[in-house]
Amino acid sequence: MRLTSSHGYDAARLDSVVEYLLDQQLADGGWNCATRTDKGKHSSFHTSIQALEGLDAYTDAGGRVDPGESLRRGREFFLRHRLYQSHRSGAVAIRGSTRFPAFPEWHFDVLRGLEHFSQAGAQRDERLGDAIEVVRRARGKDGRWPTYSPYPGRQWFVPEPPGPSRWNTCRALRVLQWWDG
């Protein structure tokens, strides 16, 4: 949905897809791809960020279905988790989420989550403060943010080798500019 909307696909033709996605939202405000078989599952950070990004792209492309309440509930899901923490223990929910790949693919990470809030023009919320500090601490002595080895699996090309990253530096600086306002 995100790609089709971003590349000019007629948003009205995505209305039924959006309606289905909205119907799949869980009680905690997020989404989980495994709910086809178990509606009692907790929402997934990975699935939820993709749903929010897709809904934003669809809205920006002029879609007719209003996902406003679902977007609000999805963002609240992340805010209740301080973006990346377990709601039970407060520990990092996904170990790799505090490291930033050049291109997140289907994985959630803290920088990607913050990008969603900043690109959506969301108000700064103190519950994102810990996540902002994760980004600040990840900055290298050279002033740049690193990228890490790509996810396992076939890679058609390597956008950037592991190490100081122009792409992640740009991403992080945009997020911090939004936060520092």
mmCIF file of C-alpha atoms in Angstrom, residues 37-166:
data_model
loop_
_atom_site.group_PDB
_atom_site.id
_atom_site.type_symbol
_atom_site.label_atom_id
_atom_site.label_comp_id
_atom_site.label_asym_id
_atom_site.label_seq_id
_atom_site.Cartn_x
_atom_site.Cartn_y
_atom_site.Cartn_z
ATOM 1 C CA THR A 37 -4.960 -17.571 12.996
ATOM 2 C CA ASP A 38 -4.939 -16.015 16.474
ATOM 3 C CA LYS A 39 -6.888 -12.810 17.128
ATOM 4 C CA GLY A 40 -5.644 -12.818 20.736
ATOM 5 C CA LYS A 41 -2.051 -12.020 19.785
ATOM 6 C CA HIS A 42 -0.268 -8.902 20.923
ATOM 7 C CA SER A 43 0.479 -6.454 18.139
ATOM 8 C CA SER A 44 3.787 -6.655 16.320
ATOM 9 C CA PHE A 45 6.135 -3.681 16.110
ATOM 10 C CA HIS A 46 7.170 -4.820 12.615
ATOM 11 C CA THR A 47 3.631 -5.138 11.264
ATOM 12 C CA SER A 48 2.315 -2.050 13.034
ATOM 13 C CA ILE A 49 4.927 0.346 11.649
ATOM 14 C CA GLN A 50 4.251 -0.906 8.131
ATOM 15 C CA ALA A 51 0.505 -0.442 8.606
ATOM 16 C CA LEU A 52 0.978 3.134 9.843
ATOM 17 C CA GLU A 53 3.354 4.004 6.991
ATOM 18 C CA GLY A 54 0.930 2.539 4.456
ATOM 19 C CA LEU A 55 -2.059 4.383 5.889
ATOM 20 C CA ASP A 56 -0.159 7.677 5.861
ATOM 21 C CA ALA A 57 0.872 7.181 2.221
ATOM 22 C CA TYR A 58 -2.693 6.263 1.276
ATOM 23 C CA THR A 59 -4.031 9.390 3.027
ATOM 24 C CA ASP A 60 -1.414 11.589 1.336
ATOM 25 C CA ALA A 61 -2.419 10.122 -2.040
ATOM 26 C CA GLY A 62 -6.024 11.211 -1.507
ATOM 27 C CA GLY A 63 -7.694 7.986 -0.409
ATOM 28 C CA ARG A 64 -11.420 8.134 0.312
ATOM 29 C CA VAL A 65 -11.458 5.954 3.425
ATOM 30 C CA ASP A 66 -10.609 7.973 6.542
ATOM 31 C CA PRO A 67 -8.082 6.047 8.665
ATOM 32 C CA GLY A 68 -7.765 8.884 11.202
ATOM 33 C CA GLU A 69 -8.906 6.996 14.299
ATOM 34 C CA SER A 70 -6.869 3.919 13.349
ATOM 35 C CA LEU A 71 -3.778 6.066 12.842
ATOM 36 C CA ARG A 72 -4.308 7.644 16.251
ATOM 37 C CA ARG A 73 -4.728 4.227 17.910
ATOM 38 C CA GLY A 74 -1.692 2.824 16.074
ATOM 39 C CA ARG A 75 0.488 5.703 17.196
ATOM 40 C CA GLU A 76 -0.807 5.337 20.731
ATOM 41 C CA PHE A 77 0.255 1.654 20.616
ATOM 42 C CA PHE A 78 3.838 2.811 20.051
ATOM 43 C CA LEU A 79 3.608 5.607 22.607
ATOM 44 C CA ARG A 80 2.429 3.141 25.285
ATOM 45 C CA HIS A 81 5.588 1.165 24.496
ATOM 46 C CA ARG A 82 7.751 4.281 24.573
ATOM 47 C CA LEU A 83 8.258 3.343 20.899
ATOM 48 C CA TYR A 84 10.457 0.265 21.453
ATOM 49 C CA GLN A 85 10.025 -1.112 24.968
ATOM 50 C CA SER A 86 8.097 -4.044 26.386
ATOM 51 C CA HIS A 87 4.905 -2.861 28.031
ATOM 52 C CA ARG A 88 5.454 -5.519 30.718
ATOM 53 C CA SER A 89 9.086 -5.048 31.707
ATOM 54 C CA GLY A 90 10.261 -1.808 30.090
ATOM 55 C CA ALA A 91 13.162 -3.689 28.484
ATOM 56 C CA VAL A 92 14.011 -3.321 24.809
ATOM 57 C CA ALA A 93 11.295 -5.371 23.076
ATOM 58 C CA ILE A 94 13.312 -6.225 19.942
ATOM 59 C CA ARG A 95 17.041 -6.523 20.532
ATOM 60 C CA GLY A 96 18.040 -5.268 17.075
ATOM 61 C CA SER A 97 15.705 -2.271 17.161
ATOM 62 C CA THR A 98 18.344 0.038 18.634
ATOM 63 C CA ARG A 99 20.639 -0.536 15.633
ATOM 64 C CA PHE A 100 19.726 1.124 12.382
ATOM 65 C CA PRO A 101 20.036 -0.597 9.024
ATOM 66 C CA ALA A 102 20.348 1.617 5.972
ATOM 67 C CA PHE A 103 17.020 0.282 4.712
ATOM 68 C CA PRO A 104 14.759 -1.305 7.338
ATOM 69 C CA GLU A 105 12.891 -3.660 4.955
ATOM 70 C CA TRP A 106 10.082 -5.202 7.025
ATOM 71 C CA HIS A 107 11.869 -4.748 10.352
ATOM 72 C CA PHE A 108 11.063 -2.153 12.970
ATOM 73 C CA ASP A 109 13.790 -0.050 14.515
ATOM 74 C CA VAL A 110 13.779 3.015 16.751
ATOM 75 C CA LEU A 111 14.887 5.396 14.001
ATOM 76 C CA ARG A 112 12.180 4.127 11.654
ATOM 77 C CA GLY A 113 9.557 4.592 14.368
ATOM 78 C CA LEU A 114 10.694 8.138 15.059
ATOM 79 C CA GLU A 115 10.716 8.873 11.336
ATOM 80 C CA HIS A 116 7.067 7.889 11.208
ATOM 81 C CA PHE A 117 6.125 10.338 13.962
ATOM 82 C CA SER A 118 8.208 13.163 12.497
ATOM 83 C CA GLN A 119 7.007 12.658 8.905
ATOM 84 C CA ALA A 120 3.399 12.494 10.094
ATOM 85 C CA GLY A 121 3.862 15.900 11.721
ATOM 86 C CA ALA A 122 2.936 14.439 15.102
ATOM 87 C CA GLN A 123 3.316 16.504 18.237
ATOM 88 C CA ARG A 124 6.358 15.670 20.303
ATOM 89 C CA ASP A 125 5.357 13.372 23.144
ATOM 90 C CA GLU A 126 7.567 12.869 26.189
ATOM 91 C CA ARG A 127 7.061 9.102 25.838
ATOM 92 C CA LEU A 128 9.361 9.280 22.794
ATOM 93 C CA GLY A 129 12.153 10.855 24.830
ATOM 94 C CA ASP A 130 13.932 7.555 25.567
ATOM 95 C CA ALA A 131 13.882 6.670 21.860
ATOM 96 C CA ILE A 132 15.347 10.069 20.974
ATOM 97 C CA GLU A 133 18.180 9.390 23.419
ATOM 98 C CA VAL A 134 18.832 6.034 21.714
ATOM 99 C CA VAL A 135 19.328 7.953 18.466
ATOM 100 C CA ARG A 136 21.533 10.603 20.081
ATOM 101 C CA ARG A 137 23.755 7.944 21.731
ATOM 102 C CA ALA A 138 24.176 6.081 18.437
ATOM 103 C CA ARG A 139 26.033 9.015 16.864
ATOM 104 C CA GLY A 140 29.682 8.230 16.264
ATOM 105 C CA LYS A 141 32.631 10.392 17.254
ATOM 106 C CA ASP A 142 32.848 11.473 13.612
ATOM 107 C CA GLY A 143 29.356 12.978 13.903
ATOM 108 C CA ARG A 144 27.734 10.308 11.743
ATOM 109 C CA TRP A 145 25.368 7.470 12.504
ATOM 110 C CA PRO A 146 26.404 3.951 11.518
ATOM 111 C CA THR A 147 24.667 1.298 9.517
ATOM 112 C CA TYR A 148 25.086 -2.352 10.270
ATOM 113 C CA SER A 149 25.286 -5.585 8.307
ATOM 114 C CA PRO A 150 22.167 -6.194 6.222
ATOM 115 C CA TYR A 151 19.486 -8.625 7.312
ATOM 116 C CA PRO A 152 20.051 -12.266 6.393
ATOM 117 C CA GLY A 153 18.883 -13.311 2.962
ATOM 118 C CA ARG A 154 19.555 -12.417 -0.616
ATOM 119 C CA GLN A 155 20.688 -8.860 -1.222
ATOM 120 C CA TRP A 156 20.415 -7.575 -4.789
ATOM 121 C CA PHE A 157 22.835 -4.744 -4.040
ATOM 122 C CA VAL A 158 24.502 -3.223 -0.991
ATOM 123 C CA PRO A 159 23.332 0.373 -0.560
ATOM 124 C CA GLU A 160 26.065 1.151 1.974
ATOM 125 C CA PRO A 161 28.656 -1.043 3.643
ATOM 126 C CA PRO A 162 28.558 -1.337 7.444
ATOM 127 C CA GLY A 163 30.106 1.663 9.151
ATOM 128 C CA PRO A 164 29.522 5.425 9.064
ATOM 129 C CA SER A 165 26.403 6.015 6.996
ATOM 130 C CA ARG A 166 25.402 9.033 4.974
#
